[in-house]
Coordinates of C-alpha atoms and ligand atoms in Angstrom, one line a residue:
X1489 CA 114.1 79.5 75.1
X1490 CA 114.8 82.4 73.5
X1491 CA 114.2 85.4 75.6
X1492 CA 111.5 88.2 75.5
X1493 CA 114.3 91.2 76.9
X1494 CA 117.0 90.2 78.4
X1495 CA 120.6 92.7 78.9
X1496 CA 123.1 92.4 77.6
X1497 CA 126.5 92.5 79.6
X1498 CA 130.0 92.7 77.7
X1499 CA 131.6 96.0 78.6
X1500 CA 133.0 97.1 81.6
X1501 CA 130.3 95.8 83.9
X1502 CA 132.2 93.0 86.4
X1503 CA 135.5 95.8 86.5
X1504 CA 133.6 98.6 87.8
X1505 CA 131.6 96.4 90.1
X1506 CA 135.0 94.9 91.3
X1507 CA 135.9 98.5 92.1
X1508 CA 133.1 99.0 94.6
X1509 CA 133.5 95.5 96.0
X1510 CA 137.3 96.5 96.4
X1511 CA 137.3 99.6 97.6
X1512 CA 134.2 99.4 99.8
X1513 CA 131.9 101.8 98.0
X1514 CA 128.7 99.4 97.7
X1515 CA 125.9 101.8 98.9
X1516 CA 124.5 104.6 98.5
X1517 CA 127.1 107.0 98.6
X1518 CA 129.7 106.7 96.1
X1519 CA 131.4 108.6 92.4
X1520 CA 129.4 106.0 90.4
X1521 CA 126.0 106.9 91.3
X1522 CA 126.7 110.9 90.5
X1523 CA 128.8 109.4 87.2
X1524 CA 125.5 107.6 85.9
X1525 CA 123.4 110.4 87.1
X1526 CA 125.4 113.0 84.7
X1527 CA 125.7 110.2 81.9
X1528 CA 121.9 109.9 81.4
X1529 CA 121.1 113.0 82.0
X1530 CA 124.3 114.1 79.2
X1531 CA 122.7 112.0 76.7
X1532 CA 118.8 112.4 77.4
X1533 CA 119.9 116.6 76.9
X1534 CA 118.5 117.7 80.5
X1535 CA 120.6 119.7 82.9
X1536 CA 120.1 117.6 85.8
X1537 CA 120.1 113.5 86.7
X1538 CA 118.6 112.1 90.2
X1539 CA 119.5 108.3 90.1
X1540 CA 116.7 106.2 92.0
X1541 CA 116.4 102.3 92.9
X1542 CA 113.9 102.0 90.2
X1543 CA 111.5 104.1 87.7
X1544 CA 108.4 103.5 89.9
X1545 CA 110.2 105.3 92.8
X1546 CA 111.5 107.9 90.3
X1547 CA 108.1 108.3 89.1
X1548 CA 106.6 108.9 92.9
X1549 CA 109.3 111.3 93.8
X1550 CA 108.2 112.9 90.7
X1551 CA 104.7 113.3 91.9
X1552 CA 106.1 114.6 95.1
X1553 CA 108.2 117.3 93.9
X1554 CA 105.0 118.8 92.3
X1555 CA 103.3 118.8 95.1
X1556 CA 100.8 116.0 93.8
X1557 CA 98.2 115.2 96.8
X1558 CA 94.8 113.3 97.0
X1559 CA 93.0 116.6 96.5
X1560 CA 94.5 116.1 92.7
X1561 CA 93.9 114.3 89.5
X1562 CA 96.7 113.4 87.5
X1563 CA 96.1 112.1 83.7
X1564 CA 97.3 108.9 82.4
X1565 CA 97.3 106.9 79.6
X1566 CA 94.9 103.6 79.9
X1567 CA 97.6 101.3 78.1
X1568 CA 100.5 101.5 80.1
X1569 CA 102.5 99.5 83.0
X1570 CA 101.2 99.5 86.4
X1571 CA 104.1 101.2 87.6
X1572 CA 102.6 104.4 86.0
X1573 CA 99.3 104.0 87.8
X1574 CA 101.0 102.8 91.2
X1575 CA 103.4 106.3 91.3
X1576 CA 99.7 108.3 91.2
X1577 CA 97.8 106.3 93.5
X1578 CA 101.1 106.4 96.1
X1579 CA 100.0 110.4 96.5
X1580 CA 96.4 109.5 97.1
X1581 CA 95.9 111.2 93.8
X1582 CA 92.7 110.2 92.0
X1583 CA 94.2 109.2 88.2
X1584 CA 91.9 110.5 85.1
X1585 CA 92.6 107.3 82.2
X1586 CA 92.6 108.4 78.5
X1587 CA 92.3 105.8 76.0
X1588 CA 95.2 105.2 73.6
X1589 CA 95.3 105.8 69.7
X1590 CA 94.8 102.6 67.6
X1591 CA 97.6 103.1 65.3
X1592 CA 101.0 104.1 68.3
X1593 CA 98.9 102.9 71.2
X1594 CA 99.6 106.7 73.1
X1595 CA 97.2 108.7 74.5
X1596 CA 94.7 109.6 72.5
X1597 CA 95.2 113.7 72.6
X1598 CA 91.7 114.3 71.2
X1599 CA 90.3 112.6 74.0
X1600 CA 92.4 114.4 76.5
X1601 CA 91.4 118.0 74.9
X1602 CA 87.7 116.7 75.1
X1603 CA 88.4 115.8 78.6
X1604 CA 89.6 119.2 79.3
X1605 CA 87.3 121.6 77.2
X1606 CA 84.3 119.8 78.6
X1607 CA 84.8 118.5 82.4
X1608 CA 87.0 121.2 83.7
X1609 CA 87.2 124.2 84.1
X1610 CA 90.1 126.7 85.1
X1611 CA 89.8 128.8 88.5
X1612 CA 91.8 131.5 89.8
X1613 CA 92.9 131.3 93.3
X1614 CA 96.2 133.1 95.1
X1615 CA 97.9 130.3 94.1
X1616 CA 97.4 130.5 90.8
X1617 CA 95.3 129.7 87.7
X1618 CA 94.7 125.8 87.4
X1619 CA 92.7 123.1 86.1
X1620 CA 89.8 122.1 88.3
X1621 CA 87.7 118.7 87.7
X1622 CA 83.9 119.8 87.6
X1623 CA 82.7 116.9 89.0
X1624 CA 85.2 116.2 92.0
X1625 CA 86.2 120.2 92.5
X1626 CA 89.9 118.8 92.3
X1627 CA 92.5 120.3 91.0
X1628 CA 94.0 118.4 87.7
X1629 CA 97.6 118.9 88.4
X1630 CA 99.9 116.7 86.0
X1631 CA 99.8 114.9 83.3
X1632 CA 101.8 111.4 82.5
X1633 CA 102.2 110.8 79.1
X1634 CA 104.0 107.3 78.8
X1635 CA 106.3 106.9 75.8
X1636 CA 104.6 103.2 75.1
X1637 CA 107.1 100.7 74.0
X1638 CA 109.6 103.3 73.3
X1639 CA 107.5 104.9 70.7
X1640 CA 106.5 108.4 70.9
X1641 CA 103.3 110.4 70.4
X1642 CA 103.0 114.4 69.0
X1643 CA 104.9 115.7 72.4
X1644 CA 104.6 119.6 70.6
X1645 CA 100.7 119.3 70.6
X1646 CA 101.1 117.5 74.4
X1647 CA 103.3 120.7 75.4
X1648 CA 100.5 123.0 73.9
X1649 CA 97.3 121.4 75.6
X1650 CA 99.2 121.4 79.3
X1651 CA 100.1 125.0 78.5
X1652 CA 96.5 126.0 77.7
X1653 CA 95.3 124.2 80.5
X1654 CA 98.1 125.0 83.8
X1655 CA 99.0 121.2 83.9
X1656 CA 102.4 120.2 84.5
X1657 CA 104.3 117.0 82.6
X1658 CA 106.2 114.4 84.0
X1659 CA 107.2 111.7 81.4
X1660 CA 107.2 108.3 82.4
X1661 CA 110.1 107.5 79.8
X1662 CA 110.5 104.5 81.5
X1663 CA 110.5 102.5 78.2
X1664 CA 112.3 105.6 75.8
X1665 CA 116.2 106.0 76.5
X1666 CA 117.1 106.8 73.1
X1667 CA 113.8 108.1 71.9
X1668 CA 112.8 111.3 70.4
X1669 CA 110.1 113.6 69.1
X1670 CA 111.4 116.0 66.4
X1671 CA 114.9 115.6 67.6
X1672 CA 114.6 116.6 71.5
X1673 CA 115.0 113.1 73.9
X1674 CA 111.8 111.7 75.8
X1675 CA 112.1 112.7 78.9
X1676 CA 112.7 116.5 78.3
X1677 CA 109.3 118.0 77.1
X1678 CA 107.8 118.7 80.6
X1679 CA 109.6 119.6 84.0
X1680 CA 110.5 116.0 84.7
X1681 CA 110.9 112.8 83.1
X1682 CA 111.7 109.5 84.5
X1683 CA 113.7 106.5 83.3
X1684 CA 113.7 103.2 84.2
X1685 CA 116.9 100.4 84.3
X1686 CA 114.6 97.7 85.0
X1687 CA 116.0 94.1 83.8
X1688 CA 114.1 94.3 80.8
X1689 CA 115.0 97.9 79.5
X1690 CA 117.2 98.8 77.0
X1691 CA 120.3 98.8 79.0
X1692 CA 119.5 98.0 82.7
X1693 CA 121.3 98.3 86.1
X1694 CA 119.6 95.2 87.3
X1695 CA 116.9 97.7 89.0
X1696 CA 117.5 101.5 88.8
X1697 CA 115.6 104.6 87.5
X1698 CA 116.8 108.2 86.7
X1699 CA 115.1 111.6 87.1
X1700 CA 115.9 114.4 84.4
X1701 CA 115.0 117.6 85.1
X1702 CA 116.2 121.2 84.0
X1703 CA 115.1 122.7 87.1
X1704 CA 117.9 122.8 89.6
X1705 CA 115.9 123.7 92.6
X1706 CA 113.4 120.3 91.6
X1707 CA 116.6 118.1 90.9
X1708 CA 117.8 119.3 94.8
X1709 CA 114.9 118.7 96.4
X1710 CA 114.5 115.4 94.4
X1711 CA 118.2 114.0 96.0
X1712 CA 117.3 115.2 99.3
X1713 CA 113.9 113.8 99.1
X1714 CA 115.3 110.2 98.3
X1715 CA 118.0 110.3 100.6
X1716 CA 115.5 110.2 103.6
X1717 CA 115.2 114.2 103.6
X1718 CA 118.3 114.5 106.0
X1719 CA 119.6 118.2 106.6
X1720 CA 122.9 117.9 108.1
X1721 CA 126.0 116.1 107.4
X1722 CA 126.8 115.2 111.3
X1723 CA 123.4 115.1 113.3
X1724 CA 120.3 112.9 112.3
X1725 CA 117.9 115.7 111.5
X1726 CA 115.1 115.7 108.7
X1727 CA 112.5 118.6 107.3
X1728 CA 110.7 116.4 105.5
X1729 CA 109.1 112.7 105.2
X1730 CA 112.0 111.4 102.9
X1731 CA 112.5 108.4 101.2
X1732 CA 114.5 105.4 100.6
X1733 CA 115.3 105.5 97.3
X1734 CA 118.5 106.5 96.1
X1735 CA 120.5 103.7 93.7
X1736 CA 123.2 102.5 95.3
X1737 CA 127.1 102.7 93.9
X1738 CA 127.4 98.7 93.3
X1739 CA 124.1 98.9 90.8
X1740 CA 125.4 102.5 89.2
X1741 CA 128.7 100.8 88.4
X1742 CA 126.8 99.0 86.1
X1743 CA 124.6 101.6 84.8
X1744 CA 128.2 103.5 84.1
X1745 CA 129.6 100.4 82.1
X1746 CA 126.2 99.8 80.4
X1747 CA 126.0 103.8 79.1
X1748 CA 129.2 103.3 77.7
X1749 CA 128.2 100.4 75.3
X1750 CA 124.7 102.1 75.0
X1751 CA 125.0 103.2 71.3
X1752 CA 125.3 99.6 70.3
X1753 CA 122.1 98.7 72.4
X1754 CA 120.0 101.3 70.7
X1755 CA 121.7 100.3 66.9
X1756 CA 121.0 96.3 67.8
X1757 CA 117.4 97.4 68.7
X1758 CA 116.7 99.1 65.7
X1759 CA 118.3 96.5 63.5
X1760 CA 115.8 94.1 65.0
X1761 CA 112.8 96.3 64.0
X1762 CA 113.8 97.0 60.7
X1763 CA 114.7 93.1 60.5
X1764 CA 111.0 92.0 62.0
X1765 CA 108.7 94.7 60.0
X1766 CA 110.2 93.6 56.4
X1767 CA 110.1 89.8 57.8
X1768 CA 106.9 89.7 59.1
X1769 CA 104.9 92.2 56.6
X1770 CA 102.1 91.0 55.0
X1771 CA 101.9 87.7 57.4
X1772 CA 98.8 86.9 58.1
X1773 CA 97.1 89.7 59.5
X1774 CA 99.8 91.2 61.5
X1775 CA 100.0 95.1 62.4
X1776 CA 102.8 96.7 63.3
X1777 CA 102.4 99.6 65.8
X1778 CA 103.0 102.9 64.2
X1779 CA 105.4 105.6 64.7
X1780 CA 104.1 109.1 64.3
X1781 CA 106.2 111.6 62.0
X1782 CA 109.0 113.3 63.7
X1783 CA 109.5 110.4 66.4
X1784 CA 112.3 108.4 66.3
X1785 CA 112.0 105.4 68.9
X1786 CA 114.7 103.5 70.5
X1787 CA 112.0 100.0 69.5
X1788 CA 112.9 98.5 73.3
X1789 CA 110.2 95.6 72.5
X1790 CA 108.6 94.5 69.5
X1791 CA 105.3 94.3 69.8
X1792 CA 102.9 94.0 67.1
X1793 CA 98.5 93.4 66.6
X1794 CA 96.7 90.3 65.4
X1795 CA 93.4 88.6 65.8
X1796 CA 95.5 85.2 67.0
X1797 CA 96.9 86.8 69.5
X1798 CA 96.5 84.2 72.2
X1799 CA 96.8 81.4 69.9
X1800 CA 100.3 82.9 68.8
X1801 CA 101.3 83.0 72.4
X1802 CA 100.7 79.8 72.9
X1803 CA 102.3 78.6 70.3
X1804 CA 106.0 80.5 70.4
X1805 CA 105.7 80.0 74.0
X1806 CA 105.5 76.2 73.3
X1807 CA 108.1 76.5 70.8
X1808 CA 110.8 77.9 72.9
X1809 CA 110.1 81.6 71.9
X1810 CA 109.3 83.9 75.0
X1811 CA 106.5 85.9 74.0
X1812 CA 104.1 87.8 76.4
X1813 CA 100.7 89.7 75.8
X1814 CA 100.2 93.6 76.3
X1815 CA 99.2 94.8 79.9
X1816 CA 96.0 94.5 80.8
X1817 CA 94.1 98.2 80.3
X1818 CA 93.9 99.8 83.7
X1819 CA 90.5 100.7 83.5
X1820 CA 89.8 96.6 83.2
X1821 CA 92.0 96.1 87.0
X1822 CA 90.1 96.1 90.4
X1823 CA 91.8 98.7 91.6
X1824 CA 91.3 101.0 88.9
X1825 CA 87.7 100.3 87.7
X1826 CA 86.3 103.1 89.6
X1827 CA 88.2 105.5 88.3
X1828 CA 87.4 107.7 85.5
X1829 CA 88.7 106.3 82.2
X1830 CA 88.0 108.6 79.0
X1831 CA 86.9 107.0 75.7
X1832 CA 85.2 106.6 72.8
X1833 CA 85.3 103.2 71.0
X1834 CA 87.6 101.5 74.8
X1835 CA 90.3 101.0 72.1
X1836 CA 92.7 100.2 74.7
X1837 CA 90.4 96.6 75.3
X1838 CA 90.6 95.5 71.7
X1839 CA 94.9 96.6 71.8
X1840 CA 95.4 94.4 74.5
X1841 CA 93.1 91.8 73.1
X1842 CA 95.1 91.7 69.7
X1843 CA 98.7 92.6 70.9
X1844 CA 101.8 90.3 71.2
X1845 CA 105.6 91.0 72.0
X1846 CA 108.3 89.2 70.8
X1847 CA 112.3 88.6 71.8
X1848 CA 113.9 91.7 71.5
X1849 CA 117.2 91.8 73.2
X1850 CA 119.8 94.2 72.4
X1851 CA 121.6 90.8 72.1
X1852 CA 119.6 89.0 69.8
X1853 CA 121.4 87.0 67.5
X1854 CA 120.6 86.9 63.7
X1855 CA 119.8 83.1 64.1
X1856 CA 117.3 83.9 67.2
X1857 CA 115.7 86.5 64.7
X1858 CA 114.9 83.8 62.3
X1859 CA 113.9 81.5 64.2
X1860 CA 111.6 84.0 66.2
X1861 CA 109.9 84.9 62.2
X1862 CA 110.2 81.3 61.0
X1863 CA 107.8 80.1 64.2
X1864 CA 105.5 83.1 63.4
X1865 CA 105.3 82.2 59.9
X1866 CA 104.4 78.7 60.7
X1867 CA 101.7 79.3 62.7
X1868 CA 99.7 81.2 60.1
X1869 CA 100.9 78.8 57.3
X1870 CA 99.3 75.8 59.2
Ligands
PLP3270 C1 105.9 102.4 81.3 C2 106.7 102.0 82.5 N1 106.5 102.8 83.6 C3 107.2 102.5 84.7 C4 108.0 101.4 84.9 C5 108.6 101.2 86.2 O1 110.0 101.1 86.2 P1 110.8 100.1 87.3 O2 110.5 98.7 86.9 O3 112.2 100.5 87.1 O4 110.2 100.5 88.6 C6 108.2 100.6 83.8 C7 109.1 99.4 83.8 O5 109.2 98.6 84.5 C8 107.5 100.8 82.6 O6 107.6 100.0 81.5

């Protein structure tokens, strides 16, 4: 089988994870966790790194640092990973769903401004001016923009709207290490972004995540936050409800070893693109996602529209070519159908109804690639 997204491990991985095994440094504590923190943060351009087990916990602590509580709304895109979703309802936060564009599959921005201009209204308290829900009389606190697949939608205009409109912005750069919008990295456009080193990402610590920030009192709280909100160094006293959540040394070792060898990740990925969109223009009636101007994406996972979507899937999975439809809207899951979703024409439906990924390993070989296009091809020569 050739596989959707798997890592690929052939730097200094097994040495530095030898290290911690040898010198005891497995857990929590240890120079390889504050090592990754600073190397992701170095590259994304943001001041500050908080390393996490994964991006979902990332993206909670995120919600927590703002102050994100089930009084609020916080927006989201409708086409995006659970995780996204999850991170907002751990808060008791009631998520508002915008549909996606039809073209990059990000949030549609028009819909958002509609949203605002016509369904909230902004109040004045002691606290502050802010965004207030009409309907609900809750406060619309954040907004999530998700970099989709790696791509990127206009993050100036994003910036603009949660000016106007007292939101803050936490990325959910899960899926964009290597990304950017006219030249600044995803992740760095709102007060914090998250990454995730899922498995599956473009370089992985088996399960990890990263906060960015350029606030130094919000990257603080964030470590102390994840570290079970502990206060002193001796004595087992806490100010806070904390959390589990900070990556441990063994899984950082790796996330060191894999930012090393993470410019040849992000050049094998976009080899891959540029291979797939000349290979497979023009077959049948494939669609490639778009990439708006000024974004240049890291292409994590192909992922491209047709009208035999399922029939497709079937038939690479059958031929030994992992493939895997697009999440499922979350306006169309239980838990999520009650909640306000934002649209016009429910674009998002007929996205996941058309859209496919295929393998797209930073290892991919050139012989996987043409197999991968040669199976395609068949299907819609037959
Ligand atoms: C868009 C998006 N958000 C959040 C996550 C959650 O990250 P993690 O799996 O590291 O918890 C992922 C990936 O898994 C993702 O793709």
């Amino acid at each position: 089988m050739i596989p959707l997204s798997i890592p690929k491990i052939e730097g200094n991985e097994s040495k530095y994870v030898l290290d911690c095994l040898n010198t005891g440094w497995i857990s929590s504590a240890g120079s390889y966790v504050n090592q990754f923190e600073e190397m992701v943060a170095n590259y994304a351009g943001a001041k500050y790194g908080v390393a996490c087990m994964n991006g979902t916990a990332g993206l909670h602590i995120a919600q927590v640092l703002l102050g994100v509580t089930e009084n609020d709304h916080v927006i989201a895109p409708n086409i995006t990973f659970i995780a996204t979703l999850n991170a907002i309802k751990y808060t008791g936060a009631t998520p508002i769903l915008i549909d996606v564009n039809a073209d990059d599959w990000q949030m549609d921005l028009e819909l958002l401004v509609n949203y605002l201009n016509d369904q909230t209204e902004l109040r004045t308290t002691a606290a502050g001016t802010f965004s207030y829900d009409t309907t609900t009389n809750k406060r619309v606190r954040a907004i999530m923009p998700v970099h989709v697949l790696g791509n990127m939608g206009d993050m100036d205009s994003l910036v603009a709207i949660a000016k106007t409109y007292h939101l803050d912005i936490i990325e959910d750069a899960a899926e964009a290490l290597g990304s950017t919008f006219e030249n600044k990295h995803a992740g760095t456009f709102g007060k914090i972004g998250v990454f995730s080193f899922n498995g599956n990402k473009i370089i992985s610590t088996g399960g990890g995540g990263v906060i960015v920030t350029d606030d130094e009192a919000l990257a603080k709280r964030a470590r102390h936050l994840t570290t079970q909100a502990k206060i002193s160094a001796m004595d087992y006293i806490h100010d806070a409800i904390g959390y589990n959540y900070r990556l441990v040394n063994v899984l950082a070792a790796i996330g060191v070893a894999q930012m090393e060898t993470f410019p040849e990740a992000l050049k094998a990925k976009k080899a891959m693109d540029a291979f797939y969109r000349s290979e497979l223009e023009g077959v049948g009636d494939i669609k490639f996602q778009e990439i708006p101007e000024g974004t240049n994406p890291n292409c994590w996972l192909f992922t491209f529209s047709t009208s035999r979507m399922r029939e497709l899937l079937e038939y690479l999975n059958a031929n030994g070519v992992q493939s895997r439809p697009f999440w499922m809207p979350m306006n169309q899951l239980e838990m999520f159908k009650d909640d306000r979703y934002i649209t016009k024409n429910d674009v998002s439906a007929s996205v996941y109804q058309n859209s496919i990924s295929i393998p797209s390993s930073a290892g991919i070989t050139q012989e996987q690639l043409e197999t991968v296009v040669r199976i395609i091809r068949e299907l819609y020569e037959m």
